[in-house]
Coordinates of C-alpha atoms in Angstrom, one line a residue:
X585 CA -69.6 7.3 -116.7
X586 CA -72.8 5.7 -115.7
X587 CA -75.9 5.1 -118.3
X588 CA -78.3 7.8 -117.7
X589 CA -81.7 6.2 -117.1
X590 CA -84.3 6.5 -119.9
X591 CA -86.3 9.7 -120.1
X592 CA -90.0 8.8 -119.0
X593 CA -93.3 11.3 -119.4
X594 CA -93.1 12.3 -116.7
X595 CA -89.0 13.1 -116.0
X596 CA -90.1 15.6 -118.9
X597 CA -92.5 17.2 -117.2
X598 CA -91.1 17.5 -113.8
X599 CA -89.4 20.6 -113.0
X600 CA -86.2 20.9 -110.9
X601 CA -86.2 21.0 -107.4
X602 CA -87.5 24.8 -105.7
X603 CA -85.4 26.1 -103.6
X604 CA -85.4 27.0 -100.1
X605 CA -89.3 28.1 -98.9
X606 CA -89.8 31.9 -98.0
X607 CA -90.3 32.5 -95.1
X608 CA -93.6 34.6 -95.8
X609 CA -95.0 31.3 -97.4
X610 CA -94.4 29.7 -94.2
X611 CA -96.3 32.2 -92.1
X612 CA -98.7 32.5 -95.1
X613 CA -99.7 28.3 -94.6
X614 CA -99.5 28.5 -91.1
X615 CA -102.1 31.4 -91.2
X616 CA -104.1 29.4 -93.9
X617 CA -103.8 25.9 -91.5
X618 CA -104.9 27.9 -88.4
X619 CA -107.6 29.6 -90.4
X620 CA -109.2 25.9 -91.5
X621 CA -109.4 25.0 -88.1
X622 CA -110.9 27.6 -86.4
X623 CA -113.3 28.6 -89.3
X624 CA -114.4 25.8 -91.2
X625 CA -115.4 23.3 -88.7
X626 CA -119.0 25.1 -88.8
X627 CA -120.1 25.0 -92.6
X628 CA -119.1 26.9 -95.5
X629 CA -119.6 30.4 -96.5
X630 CA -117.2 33.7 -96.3
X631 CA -114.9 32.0 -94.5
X632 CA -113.6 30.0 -97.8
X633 CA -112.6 33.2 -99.0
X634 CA -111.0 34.4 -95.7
X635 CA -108.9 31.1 -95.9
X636 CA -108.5 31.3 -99.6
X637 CA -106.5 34.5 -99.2
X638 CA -103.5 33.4 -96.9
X639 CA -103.0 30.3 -99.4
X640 CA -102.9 32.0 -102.5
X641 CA -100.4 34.8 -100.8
X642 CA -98.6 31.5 -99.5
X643 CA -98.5 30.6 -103.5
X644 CA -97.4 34.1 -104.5
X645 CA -94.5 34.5 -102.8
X646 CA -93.3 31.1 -103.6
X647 CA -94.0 31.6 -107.2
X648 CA -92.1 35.3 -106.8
X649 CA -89.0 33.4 -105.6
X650 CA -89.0 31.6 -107.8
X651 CA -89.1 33.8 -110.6
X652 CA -91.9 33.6 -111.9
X653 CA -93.9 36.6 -113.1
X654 CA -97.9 36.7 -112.8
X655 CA -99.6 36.5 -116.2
X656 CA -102.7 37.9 -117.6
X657 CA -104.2 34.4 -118.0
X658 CA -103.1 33.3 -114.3
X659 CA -104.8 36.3 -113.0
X660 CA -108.1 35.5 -115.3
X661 CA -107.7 31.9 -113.4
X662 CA -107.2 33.4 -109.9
X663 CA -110.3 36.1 -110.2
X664 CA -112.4 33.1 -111.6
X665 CA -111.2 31.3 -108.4
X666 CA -112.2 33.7 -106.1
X667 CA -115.1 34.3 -107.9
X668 CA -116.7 30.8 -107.6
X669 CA -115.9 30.6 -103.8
X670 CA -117.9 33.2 -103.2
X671 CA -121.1 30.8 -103.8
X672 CA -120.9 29.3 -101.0
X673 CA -121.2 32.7 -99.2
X674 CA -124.5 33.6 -101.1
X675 CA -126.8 30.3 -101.9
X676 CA -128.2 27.1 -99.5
X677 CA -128.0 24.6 -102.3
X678 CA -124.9 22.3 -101.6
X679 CA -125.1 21.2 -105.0
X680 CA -124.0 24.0 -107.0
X681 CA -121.7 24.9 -104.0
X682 CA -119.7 21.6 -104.3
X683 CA -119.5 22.2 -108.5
X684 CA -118.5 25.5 -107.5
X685 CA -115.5 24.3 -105.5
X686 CA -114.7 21.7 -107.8
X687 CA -114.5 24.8 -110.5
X688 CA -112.2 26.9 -108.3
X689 CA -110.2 23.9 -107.7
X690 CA -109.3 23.2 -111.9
X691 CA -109.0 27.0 -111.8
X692 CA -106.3 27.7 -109.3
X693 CA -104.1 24.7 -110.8
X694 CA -104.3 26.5 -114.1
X695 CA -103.7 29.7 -112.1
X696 CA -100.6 27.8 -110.8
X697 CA -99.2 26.2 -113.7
X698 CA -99.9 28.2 -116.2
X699 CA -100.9 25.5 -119.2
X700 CA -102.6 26.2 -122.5
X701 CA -102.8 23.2 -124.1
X702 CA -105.8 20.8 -123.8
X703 CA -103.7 18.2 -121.4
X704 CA -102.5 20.9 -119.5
X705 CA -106.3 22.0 -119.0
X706 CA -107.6 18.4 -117.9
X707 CA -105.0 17.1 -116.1
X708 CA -103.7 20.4 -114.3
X709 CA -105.7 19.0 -110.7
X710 CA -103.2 16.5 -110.1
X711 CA -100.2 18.4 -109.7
X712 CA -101.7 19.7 -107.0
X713 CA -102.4 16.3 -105.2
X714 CA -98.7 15.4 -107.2
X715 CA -97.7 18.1 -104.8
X716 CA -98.8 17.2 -101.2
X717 CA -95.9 15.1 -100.7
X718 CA -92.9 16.8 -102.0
X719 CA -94.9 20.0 -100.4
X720 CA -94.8 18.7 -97.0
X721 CA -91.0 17.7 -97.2
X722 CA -90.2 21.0 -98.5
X723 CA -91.8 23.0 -95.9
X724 CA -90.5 20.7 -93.2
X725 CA -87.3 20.9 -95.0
X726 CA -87.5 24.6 -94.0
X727 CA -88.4 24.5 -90.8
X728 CA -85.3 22.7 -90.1
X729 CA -83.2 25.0 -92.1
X730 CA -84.7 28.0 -89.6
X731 CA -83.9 26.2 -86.5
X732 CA -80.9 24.6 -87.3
X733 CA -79.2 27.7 -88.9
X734 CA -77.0 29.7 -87.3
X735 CA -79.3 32.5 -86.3
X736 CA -82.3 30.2 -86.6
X737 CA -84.4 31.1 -83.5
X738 CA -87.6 28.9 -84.1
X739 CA -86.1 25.9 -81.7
X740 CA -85.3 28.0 -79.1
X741 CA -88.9 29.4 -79.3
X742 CA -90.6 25.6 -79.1
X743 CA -88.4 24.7 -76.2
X744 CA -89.4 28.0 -74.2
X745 CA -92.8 27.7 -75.0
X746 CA -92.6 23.6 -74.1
X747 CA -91.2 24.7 -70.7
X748 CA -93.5 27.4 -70.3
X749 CA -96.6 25.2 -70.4
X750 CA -95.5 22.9 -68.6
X751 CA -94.8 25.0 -65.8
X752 CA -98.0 26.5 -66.0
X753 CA -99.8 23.0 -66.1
X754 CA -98.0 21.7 -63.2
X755 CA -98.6 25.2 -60.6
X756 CA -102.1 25.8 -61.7
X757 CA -103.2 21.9 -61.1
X758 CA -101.7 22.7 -57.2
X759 CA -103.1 26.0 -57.1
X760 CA -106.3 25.1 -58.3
X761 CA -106.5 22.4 -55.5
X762 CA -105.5 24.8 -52.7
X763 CA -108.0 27.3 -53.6
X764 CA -111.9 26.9 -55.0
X765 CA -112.4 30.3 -56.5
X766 CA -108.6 30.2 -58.4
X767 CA -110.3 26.6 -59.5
X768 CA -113.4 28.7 -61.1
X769 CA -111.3 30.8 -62.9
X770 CA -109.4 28.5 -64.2
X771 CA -112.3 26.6 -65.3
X772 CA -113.6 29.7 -66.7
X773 CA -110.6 30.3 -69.1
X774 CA -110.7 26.5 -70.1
X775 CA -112.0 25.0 -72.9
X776 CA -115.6 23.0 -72.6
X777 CA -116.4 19.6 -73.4
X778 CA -118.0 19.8 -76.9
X779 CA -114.9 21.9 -77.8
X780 CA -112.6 19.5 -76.5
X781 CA -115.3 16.4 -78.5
X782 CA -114.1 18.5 -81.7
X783 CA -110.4 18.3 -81.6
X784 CA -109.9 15.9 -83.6
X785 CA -112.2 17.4 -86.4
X786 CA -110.5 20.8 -86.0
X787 CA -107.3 19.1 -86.0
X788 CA -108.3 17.3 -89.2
X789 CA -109.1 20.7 -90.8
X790 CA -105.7 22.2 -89.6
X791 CA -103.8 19.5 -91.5
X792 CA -105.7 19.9 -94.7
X793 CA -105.5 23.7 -94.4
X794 CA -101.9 22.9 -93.9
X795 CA -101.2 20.5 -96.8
X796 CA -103.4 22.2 -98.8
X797 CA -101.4 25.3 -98.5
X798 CA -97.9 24.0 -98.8
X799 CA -99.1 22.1 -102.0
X800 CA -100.3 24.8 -104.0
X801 CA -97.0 27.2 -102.8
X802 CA -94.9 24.1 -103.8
X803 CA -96.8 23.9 -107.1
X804 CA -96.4 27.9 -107.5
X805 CA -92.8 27.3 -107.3
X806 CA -92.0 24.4 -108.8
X807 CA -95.1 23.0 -111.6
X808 CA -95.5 20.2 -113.5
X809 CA -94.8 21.3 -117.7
X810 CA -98.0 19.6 -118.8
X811 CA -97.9 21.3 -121.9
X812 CA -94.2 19.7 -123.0
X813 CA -96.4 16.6 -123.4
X814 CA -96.9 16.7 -127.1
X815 CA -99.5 13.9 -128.7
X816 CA -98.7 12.3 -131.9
X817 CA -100.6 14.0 -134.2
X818 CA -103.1 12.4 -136.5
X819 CA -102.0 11.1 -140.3
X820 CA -103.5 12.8 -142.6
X821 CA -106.4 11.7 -144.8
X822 CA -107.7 11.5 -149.0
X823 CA -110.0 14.4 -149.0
X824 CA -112.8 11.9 -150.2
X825 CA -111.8 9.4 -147.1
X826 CA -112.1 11.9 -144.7
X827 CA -115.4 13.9 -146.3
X828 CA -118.1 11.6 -147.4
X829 CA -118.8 10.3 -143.9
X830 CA -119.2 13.9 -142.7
X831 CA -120.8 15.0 -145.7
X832 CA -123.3 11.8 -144.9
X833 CA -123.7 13.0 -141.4
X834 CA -124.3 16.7 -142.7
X835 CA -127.6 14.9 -144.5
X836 CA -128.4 13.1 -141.6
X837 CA -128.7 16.3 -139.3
X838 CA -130.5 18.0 -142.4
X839 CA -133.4 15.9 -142.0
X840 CA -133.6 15.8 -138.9
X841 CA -133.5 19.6 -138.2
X842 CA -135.8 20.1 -141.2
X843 CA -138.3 18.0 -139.2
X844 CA -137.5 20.3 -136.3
X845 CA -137.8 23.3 -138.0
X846 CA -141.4 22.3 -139.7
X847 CA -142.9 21.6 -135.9
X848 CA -141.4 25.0 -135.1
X849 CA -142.9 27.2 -137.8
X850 CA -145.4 24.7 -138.8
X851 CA -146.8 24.1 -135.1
X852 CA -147.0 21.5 -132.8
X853 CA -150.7 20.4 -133.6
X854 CA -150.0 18.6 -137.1
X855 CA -147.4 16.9 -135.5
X856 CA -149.4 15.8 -132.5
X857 CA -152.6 15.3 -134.7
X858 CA -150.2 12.9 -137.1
X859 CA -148.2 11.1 -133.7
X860 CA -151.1 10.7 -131.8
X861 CA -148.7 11.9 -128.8
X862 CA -149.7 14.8 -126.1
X863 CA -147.0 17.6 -126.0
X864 CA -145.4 16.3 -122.5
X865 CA -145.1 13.0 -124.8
X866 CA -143.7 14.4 -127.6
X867 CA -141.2 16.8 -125.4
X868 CA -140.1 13.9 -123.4
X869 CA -139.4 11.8 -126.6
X870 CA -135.4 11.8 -127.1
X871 CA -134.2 14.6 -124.8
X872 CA -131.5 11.9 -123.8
X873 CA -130.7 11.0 -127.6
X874 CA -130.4 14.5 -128.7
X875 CA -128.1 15.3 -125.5
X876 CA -125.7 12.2 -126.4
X877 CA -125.9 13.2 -130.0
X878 CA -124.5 16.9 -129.2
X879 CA -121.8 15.3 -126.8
X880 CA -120.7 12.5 -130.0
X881 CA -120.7 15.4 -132.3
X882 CA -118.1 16.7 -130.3
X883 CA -116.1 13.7 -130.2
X884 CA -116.7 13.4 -133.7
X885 CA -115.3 16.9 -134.5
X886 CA -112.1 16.4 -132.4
X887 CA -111.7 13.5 -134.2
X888 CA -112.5 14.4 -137.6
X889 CA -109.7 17.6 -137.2
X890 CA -107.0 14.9 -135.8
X891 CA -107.3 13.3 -138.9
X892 CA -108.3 16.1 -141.4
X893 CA -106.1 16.5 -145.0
X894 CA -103.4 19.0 -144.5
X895 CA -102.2 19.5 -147.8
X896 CA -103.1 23.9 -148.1
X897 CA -105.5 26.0 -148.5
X898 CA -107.8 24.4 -150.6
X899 CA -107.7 21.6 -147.7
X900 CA -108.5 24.1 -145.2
X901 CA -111.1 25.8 -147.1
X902 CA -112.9 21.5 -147.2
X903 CA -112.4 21.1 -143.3
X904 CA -114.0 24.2 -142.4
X905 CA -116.9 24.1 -144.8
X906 CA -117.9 20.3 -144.1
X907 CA -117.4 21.2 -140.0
X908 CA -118.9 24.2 -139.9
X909 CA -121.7 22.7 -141.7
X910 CA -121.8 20.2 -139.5
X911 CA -121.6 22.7 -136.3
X912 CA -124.3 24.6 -137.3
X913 CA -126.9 21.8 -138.1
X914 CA -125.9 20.3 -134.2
X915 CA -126.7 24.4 -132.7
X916 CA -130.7 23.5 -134.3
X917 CA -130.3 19.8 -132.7
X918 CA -129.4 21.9 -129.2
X919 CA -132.3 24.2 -129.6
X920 CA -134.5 21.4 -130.1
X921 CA -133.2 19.7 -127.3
X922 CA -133.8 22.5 -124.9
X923 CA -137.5 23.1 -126.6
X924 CA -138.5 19.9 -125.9
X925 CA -137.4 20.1 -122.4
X926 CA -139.0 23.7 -121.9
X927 CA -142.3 21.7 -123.2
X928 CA -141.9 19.2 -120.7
X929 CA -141.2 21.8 -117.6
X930 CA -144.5 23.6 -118.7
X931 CA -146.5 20.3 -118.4
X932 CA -144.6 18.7 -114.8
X933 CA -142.5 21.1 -113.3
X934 CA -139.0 22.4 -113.1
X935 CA -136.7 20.1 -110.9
X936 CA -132.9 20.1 -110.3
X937 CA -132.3 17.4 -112.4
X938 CA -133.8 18.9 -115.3
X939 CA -132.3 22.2 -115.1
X940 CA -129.2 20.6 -114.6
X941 CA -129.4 18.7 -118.0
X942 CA -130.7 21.6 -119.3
X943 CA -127.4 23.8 -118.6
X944 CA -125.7 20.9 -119.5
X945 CA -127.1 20.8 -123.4
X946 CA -126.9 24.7 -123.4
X947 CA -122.9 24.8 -122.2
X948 CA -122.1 22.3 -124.9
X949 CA -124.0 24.7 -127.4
X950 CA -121.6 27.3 -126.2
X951 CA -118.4 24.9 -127.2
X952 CA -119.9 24.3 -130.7
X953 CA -119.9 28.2 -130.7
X954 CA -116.4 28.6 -129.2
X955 CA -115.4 25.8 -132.1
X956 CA -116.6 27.7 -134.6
X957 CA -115.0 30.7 -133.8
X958 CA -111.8 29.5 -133.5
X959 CA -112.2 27.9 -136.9
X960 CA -112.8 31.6 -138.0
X961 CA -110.4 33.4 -136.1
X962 CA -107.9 30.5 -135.8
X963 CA -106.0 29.0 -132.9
X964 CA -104.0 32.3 -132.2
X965 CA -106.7 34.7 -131.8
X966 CA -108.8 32.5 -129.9
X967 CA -107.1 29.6 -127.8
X968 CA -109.9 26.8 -128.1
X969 CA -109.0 25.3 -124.5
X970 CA -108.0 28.5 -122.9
X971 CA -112.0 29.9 -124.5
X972 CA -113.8 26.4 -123.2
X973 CA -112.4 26.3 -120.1
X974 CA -113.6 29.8 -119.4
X975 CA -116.9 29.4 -120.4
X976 CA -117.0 25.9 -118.0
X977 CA -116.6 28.1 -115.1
X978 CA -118.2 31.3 -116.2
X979 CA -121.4 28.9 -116.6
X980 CA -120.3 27.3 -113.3
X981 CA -120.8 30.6 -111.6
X982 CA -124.2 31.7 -113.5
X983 CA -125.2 28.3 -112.4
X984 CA -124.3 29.0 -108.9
X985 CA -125.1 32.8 -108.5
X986 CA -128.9 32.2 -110.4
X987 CA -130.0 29.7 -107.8
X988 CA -131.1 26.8 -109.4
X989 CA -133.0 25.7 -106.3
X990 CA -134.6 29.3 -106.5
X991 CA -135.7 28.9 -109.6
X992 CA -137.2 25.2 -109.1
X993 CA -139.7 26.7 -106.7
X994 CA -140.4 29.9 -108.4
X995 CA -140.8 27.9 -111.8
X996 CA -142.9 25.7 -109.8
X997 CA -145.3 28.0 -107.8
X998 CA -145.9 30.1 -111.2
X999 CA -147.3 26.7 -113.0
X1000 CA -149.7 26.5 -109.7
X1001 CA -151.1 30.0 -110.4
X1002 CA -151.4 28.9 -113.3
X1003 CA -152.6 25.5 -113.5
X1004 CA -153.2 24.8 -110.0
X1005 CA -151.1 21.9 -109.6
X1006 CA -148.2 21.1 -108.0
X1007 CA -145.7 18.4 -106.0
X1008 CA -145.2 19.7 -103.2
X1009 CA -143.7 16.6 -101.8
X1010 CA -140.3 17.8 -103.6
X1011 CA -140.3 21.0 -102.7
X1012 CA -140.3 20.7 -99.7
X1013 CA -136.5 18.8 -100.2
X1014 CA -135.2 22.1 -101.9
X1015 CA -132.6 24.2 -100.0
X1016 CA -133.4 27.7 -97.9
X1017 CA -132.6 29.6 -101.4
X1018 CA -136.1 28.1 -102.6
X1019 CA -138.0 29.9 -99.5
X1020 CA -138.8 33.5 -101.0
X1021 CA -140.2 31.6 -104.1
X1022 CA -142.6 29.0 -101.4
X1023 CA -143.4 32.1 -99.2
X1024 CA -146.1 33.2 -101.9
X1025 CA -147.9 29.6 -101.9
X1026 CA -151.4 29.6 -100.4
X1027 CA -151.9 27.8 -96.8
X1028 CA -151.8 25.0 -96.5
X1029 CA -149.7 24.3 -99.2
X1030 CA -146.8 27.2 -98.1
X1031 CA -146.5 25.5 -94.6
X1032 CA -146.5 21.8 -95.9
X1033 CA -143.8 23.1 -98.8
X1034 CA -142.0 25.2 -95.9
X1035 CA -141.5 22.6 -93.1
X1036 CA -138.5 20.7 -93.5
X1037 CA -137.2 23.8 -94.7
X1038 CA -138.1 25.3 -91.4
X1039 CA -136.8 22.0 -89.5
X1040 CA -133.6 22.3 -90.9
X1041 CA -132.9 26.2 -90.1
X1042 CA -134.1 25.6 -86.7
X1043 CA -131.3 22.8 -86.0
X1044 CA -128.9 24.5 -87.8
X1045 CA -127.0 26.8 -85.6
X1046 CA -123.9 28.5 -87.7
X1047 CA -122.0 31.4 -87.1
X1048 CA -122.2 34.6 -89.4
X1049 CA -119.2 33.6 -91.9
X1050 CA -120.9 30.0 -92.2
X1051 CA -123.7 31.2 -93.2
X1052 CA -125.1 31.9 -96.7
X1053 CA -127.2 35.2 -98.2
X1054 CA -129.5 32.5 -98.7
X1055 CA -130.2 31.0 -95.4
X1056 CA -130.3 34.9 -93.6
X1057 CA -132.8 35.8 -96.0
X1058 CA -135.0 32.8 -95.8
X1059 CA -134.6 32.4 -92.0
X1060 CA -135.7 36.1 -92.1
X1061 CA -138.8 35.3 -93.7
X1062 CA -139.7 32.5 -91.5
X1063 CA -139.0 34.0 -88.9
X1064 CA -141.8 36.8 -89.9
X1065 CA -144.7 34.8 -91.2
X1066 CA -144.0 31.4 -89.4
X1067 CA -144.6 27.5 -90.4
X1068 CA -147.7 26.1 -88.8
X1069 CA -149.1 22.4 -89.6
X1070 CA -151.5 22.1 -87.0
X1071 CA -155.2 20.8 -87.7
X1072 CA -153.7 19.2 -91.2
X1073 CA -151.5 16.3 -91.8
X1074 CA -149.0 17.1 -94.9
X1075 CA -147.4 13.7 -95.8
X1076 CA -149.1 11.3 -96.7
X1077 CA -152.0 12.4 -97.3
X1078 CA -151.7 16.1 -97.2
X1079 CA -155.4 16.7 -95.9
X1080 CA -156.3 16.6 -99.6
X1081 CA -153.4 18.1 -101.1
X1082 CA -152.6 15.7 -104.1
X1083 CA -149.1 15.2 -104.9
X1084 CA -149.0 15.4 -108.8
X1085 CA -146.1 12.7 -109.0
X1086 CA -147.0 9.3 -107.7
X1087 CA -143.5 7.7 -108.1
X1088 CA -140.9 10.1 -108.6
X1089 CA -137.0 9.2 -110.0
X1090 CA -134.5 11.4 -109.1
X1091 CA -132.6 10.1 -112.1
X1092 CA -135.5 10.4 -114.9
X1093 CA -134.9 14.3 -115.6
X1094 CA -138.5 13.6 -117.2
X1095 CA -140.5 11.8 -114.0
X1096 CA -142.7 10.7 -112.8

């Protein structure tokens, strides 16, 4: 008997073969390939979702042949999907469109495969790319399996159609020569140049649409167990090893916060009188630090529970009171970071960056939240992964659906009503979903702000289902009031107009 080779990682995780493809997920890919290439050449917008639908019917009917049965979480995953890719559809920005899609992408692999454990979560993406090969042979596989059979009728089809176009190719070049006006016609039903420029483009998006498709139905029926993949847990710790540097950290955040907490109630003017700093100075001082230090606490707490004493109940009863303790002191650290940066916005401005971070310290607030819970409740009642990777792409969506660009410029043109400054020379980078906010500015600040906006729109020519909520409304707007520049110069000089920031780094979330 020959030696059986060694079991690897990933022999464990690999399912066994599917078998044959439906024939529904067939015309479901084909449907989805075809879709890509006639729709998504011209931007994104509805017609994500209108290819989205064929795929994930491709997927279904795979994963129903196979035997698989839909679960509540895999439908929580699909919705969520869906959701997201309708953001495209509704906002300009391209940046919270491409986290968007990269959301609905870690969605629909935990539609497909179903995990529950934190490795299952992460690395749930690459079955799908694990996928495009074995896919593609598996589709092809049966192709052949249709036309080979013995009522398979899809070669006979090829060859007719083959012979059939090449007839008509051959007659219509002779009868076009013998006759001018059957030449017109022809040239009337025949493609023009620029559509014949973007073959290889649409032909590019056929293929994805196409691989795309047949991985995610091959992953449907056939995924990768990430959750068999067990990690060696932690050895346990002496309650005293494993408590004193927490409880030492606990004291840490307790002075800290009580510092926090006596600018809060105590105001910011003894502070500032004490510092010598302005509030801008003393908002911008250590955003950064108390964003890492919420992100190590996190490491620190996965950490701290890999190696926690597991002795009973009295063990317990230590881990969650030196955690908890620990959880709550980093929720004040959050809500000083996000003060601070609230300060900051009121003295120069909202930008993306800023409200990008921001979101960013408020989510992980959310997971210290979720942690604590599940401490509570315990793993059963509330599935740590299953709850953070919800709240990910719930706050993915908000994120997308809000507008951050929106709020930039409305943020923005309420500090000039109020202060009367503002830097126009990045605004007038944001996205169409900023133009209701810029349409209330005063001339010539509105037109300056508005202009590359306007530029943009105007060389932008998109179909309906390419087109965002976003751009209709703001090319509406235009459209009615109009972007006029002349008898003032906007850049550099703006005719007057000061820019506020001199210098500005997209990369400093504080500027300038």
């Amino acid at each position: 008997m020959p030696a059986q080779a060694p079991e690897t990682w990933l022999s464990r995780i690999r399912p066994k073969a599917p078998g044959p493809v439906p024939t529904a997920t067939l015309w479901c890919v084909l449907a989805t390939a075809l879709l890509s290439a006639l729709l998504l050449g011209d931007g994104l917008g509805l017609n994500l979702l209108v290819v989205a639908i064929p795929a994930t019917l491709a997927a279904y009917v795979a994963a129903r042949a196979a035997g698989r049965r839909i679960r509540p979480w895999s439908l929580v995953w699909g919705i969520g999907g869906f959701a997201l890719l309708a953001v495209p559809a509704l906002r300009d920005a391209g940046w919270p469109t491409f986290l968007a899609l990269v959301t609905a992408l870690g969605l629909g692999s935990l539609a497909l495969h179903g995990s529950r454990e934190w490795r299952g979560i992460l690395l749930g993406p690459l079955g799908l790319f694990e996928s495009l090969g074995p896919g593609l042979a598996w589709g092809w596989r049966g192709l052949r399996e249709r036309a080979d059979g013995p009522r398979g009728r899809l070669g006979p089809a090829l060859r007719t159609t083959a012979v059939a176009v090449g007839l008509l190719v051959v007659f219509g070049a002779l009868f076009a020569g013998a006759d001018a006006a059957f030449a017109d016609l022809l040239g009337s039903l025949m493609p023009d140049l620029d559509s014949v420029a973007d073959g290889p483009w649409h032909f590019l998006l056929f293929l994805i649409g196409l691989l795309g498709a047949l991985a995610a139905a091959h992953t449907a029926a056939a995924p990768l167990r990430w959750d068999l993949l067990r990690a060696r847990p932690g050895r346990p710790r002496g309650r005293v090893e494993w408590a004193l540097p927490l409880i030492v950290l606990n004291l840490l955040f307790a002075a800290f916060n009580a510092v926090q907490l006596a600018v809060l109630f105590g105001g910011y003017g003894k502070v500032l009188s004490e510092t010598g700093l302005s509030y801008a100075q003393y908002a911008r001082q250590g955003f950064w630090q108390l964003l890492w230090a919420t992100v190590l606490t996190l490491v620190v707490i996965g950490l701290a529970l890999r190696w926690a004493p597991r002795g009973g109940a009295r063990d317990r009863t230590l881990v969650r009171a030196v955690l908890g303790t620990l959880c709550l002191l980093t929720l004040i650290v959050v809500a000083s970071a996000l003060r601070r940066m609230d300060l900051y916005v009121d003295a120069y401005g909202l930008t993306r960056l800023r409200i990008s971070v921001a979101a960013m310290e408020l989510w992980l607030g959310v997971v210290i939240v979720l942690i604590m819970a599940a401490g509570v409740l315990g793993a059963r009642r509330l599935p740590l992964p299953r709850a953070v990777a919800v709240s990910a792409a719930a706050g993915v969506l908000a994120f997308g659906l809000l507008s951050p660009d929106a709020l930039v410029a409305e943020r923005n043109v309420q500090r000039y009503e109020r202060t009367g400054k503002i830097d126009v020379g990045y605004l007038d980078g944001l996205s169409a979903d900023a133009v209701p906010a810029l349409d209330r500015l005063p001339e010539p600040l509105r037109s300056c702000a508005l202009k590359d906006i306007d530029d943009t729109l105007k060389e932008r020519a998109a179909p309906w289902y390419a087109t965002s909520r976003g751009e209709r409304r703001a090319r509406e707007l235009l459209a009615r009031h109009g972007v006029s520049t002349t008898g003032y110069q906007c850049v550099p000089e703006r005719n007057g107009i000061q820019d506020e920031y001199t210098e500005y780094d997209p990369y400093d979330p504080y500027g300038p």
